[in-house]
Coordinates of C-alpha atoms in Angstrom, one line a residue:
M1 CA 0.0 0.0 0.0
T2 CA 1.3 3.5 -0.8
C3 CA 0.4 6.9 0.3
P4 CA -1.7 8.8 -2.3
H5 CA 0.0 12.1 -1.4
C6 CA 3.8 11.3 -1.4
K7 CA 3.8 7.7 -2.8
S8 CA 5.7 6.4 0.2
V9 CA 5.3 2.7 1.3
E10 CA 5.7 3.5 5.0
V11 CA 2.1 3.4 6.0
V12 CA 0.5 2.3 9.3
R13 CA -3.1 1.8 10.4
M14 CA -4.6 4.6 12.3
G15 CA -8.0 3.6 13.7
H16 CA -11.3 3.7 11.8
Y17 CA -14.4 5.9 11.5
Y18 CA -18.0 5.3 10.6
T19 CA -19.7 6.8 7.6
K20 CA -23.3 8.3 7.8
S21 CA -24.6 5.0 6.4
G22 CA -22.9 3.1 9.3
E23 CA -20.1 1.6 7.3
R24 CA -16.8 1.1 9.2
R25 CA -13.8 2.5 7.2
Q26 CA -10.1 1.9 8.0
R27 CA -7.9 5.0 8.2
Y28 CA -4.2 4.9 7.5
K29 CA -1.3 7.3 8.3
C30 CA 1.8 7.9 6.2
K31 CA 5.0 7.9 8.3
S32 CA 6.8 10.0 5.8
C33 CA 4.4 13.0 5.3
G34 CA 2.2 12.4 8.3
R35 CA -1.1 12.7 6.4
T36 CA -4.0 10.4 6.9
F37 CA -6.2 8.8 4.2
V38 CA -8.6 6.0 3.4
L39 CA -8.1 3.5 0.5
N40 CA -11.4 4.1 -1.3
P41 CA -12.7 7.5 -0.3
I42 CA -16.4 8.1 -0.6
K43 CA -17.2 10.3 -3.6
P44 CA -19.4 13.3 -3.1
R45 CA -23.0 13.1 -4.3
N46 CA -23.4 14.6 -7.7
Y47 CA -27.0 15.2 -8.6
P48 CA -28.2 15.2 -12.2
E49 CA -29.2 18.6 -13.6
E50 CA -32.8 17.3 -14.2
F51 CA -33.2 16.6 -10.5
K52 CA -31.8 20.0 -9.6
E53 CA -34.2 21.7 -12.0
M54 CA -37.1 19.7 -10.5
V55 CA -36.3 20.8 -7.0
V56 CA -35.9 24.5 -8.1
R57 CA -39.1 24.4 -10.1
A58 CA -40.9 23.1 -7.0
V59 CA -39.6 25.9 -4.9
V60 CA -40.0 28.8 -7.4
K61 CA -43.0 27.9 -9.5
E62 CA -45.1 25.6 -7.3
G63 CA -44.7 27.7 -4.2
V64 CA -43.1 25.0 -2.0
G65 CA -41.0 26.4 0.8
I66 CA -37.3 25.6 1.0
R67 CA -37.6 23.7 4.2
Q68 CA -40.5 21.7 2.9
A69 CA -38.6 20.9 -0.3
S70 CA -35.6 19.8 1.7
R71 CA -37.8 17.4 3.6
I72 CA -39.6 16.1 0.5
F73 CA -36.4 15.5 -1.5
K74 CA -34.2 14.5 1.5
L75 CA -31.7 17.3 1.0
S76 CA -30.2 20.0 3.2
P77 CA -32.0 23.3 3.2
N78 CA -28.6 24.9 2.4
T79 CA -28.3 22.7 -0.8
V80 CA -31.8 23.8 -1.9
T81 CA -31.0 27.4 -1.3
A82 CA -27.7 27.1 -3.2
W83 CA -29.5 25.5 -6.2
V84 CA -32.1 28.2 -6.3
R85 CA -29.4 30.9 -6.3
E86 CA -27.4 29.0 -9.0
F87 CA -30.4 28.7 -11.3
S88 CA -31.5 32.3 -10.7
K89 CA -28.1 33.4 -12.0
K90 CA -28.3 31.2 -15.0
R91 CA -31.9 32.3 -16.0
P92 CA -32.8 35.7 -14.8
E93 CA -36.5 36.5 -14.7
K94 CA -37.7 39.5 -16.7

């Protein structure tokens, strides 16, 4: 096993952590650079543009509140707010 940062082979185990889904993940520490890492990091959730548009349409055109939309679509209210701002910059209303 090699460190993804400095490519050193001097790597030791350094505990574990639990993901939000309850999965146990082993952590490692590089003795050379001192950085910690996991072998297969969890990739961030990337939502398709169609899904984002559906959420924004629900908030803007259908009159659903941001907190209500976040509960319906199981998203953070901050995510919904960011998407609304993002789409308002792309398509300004007349």
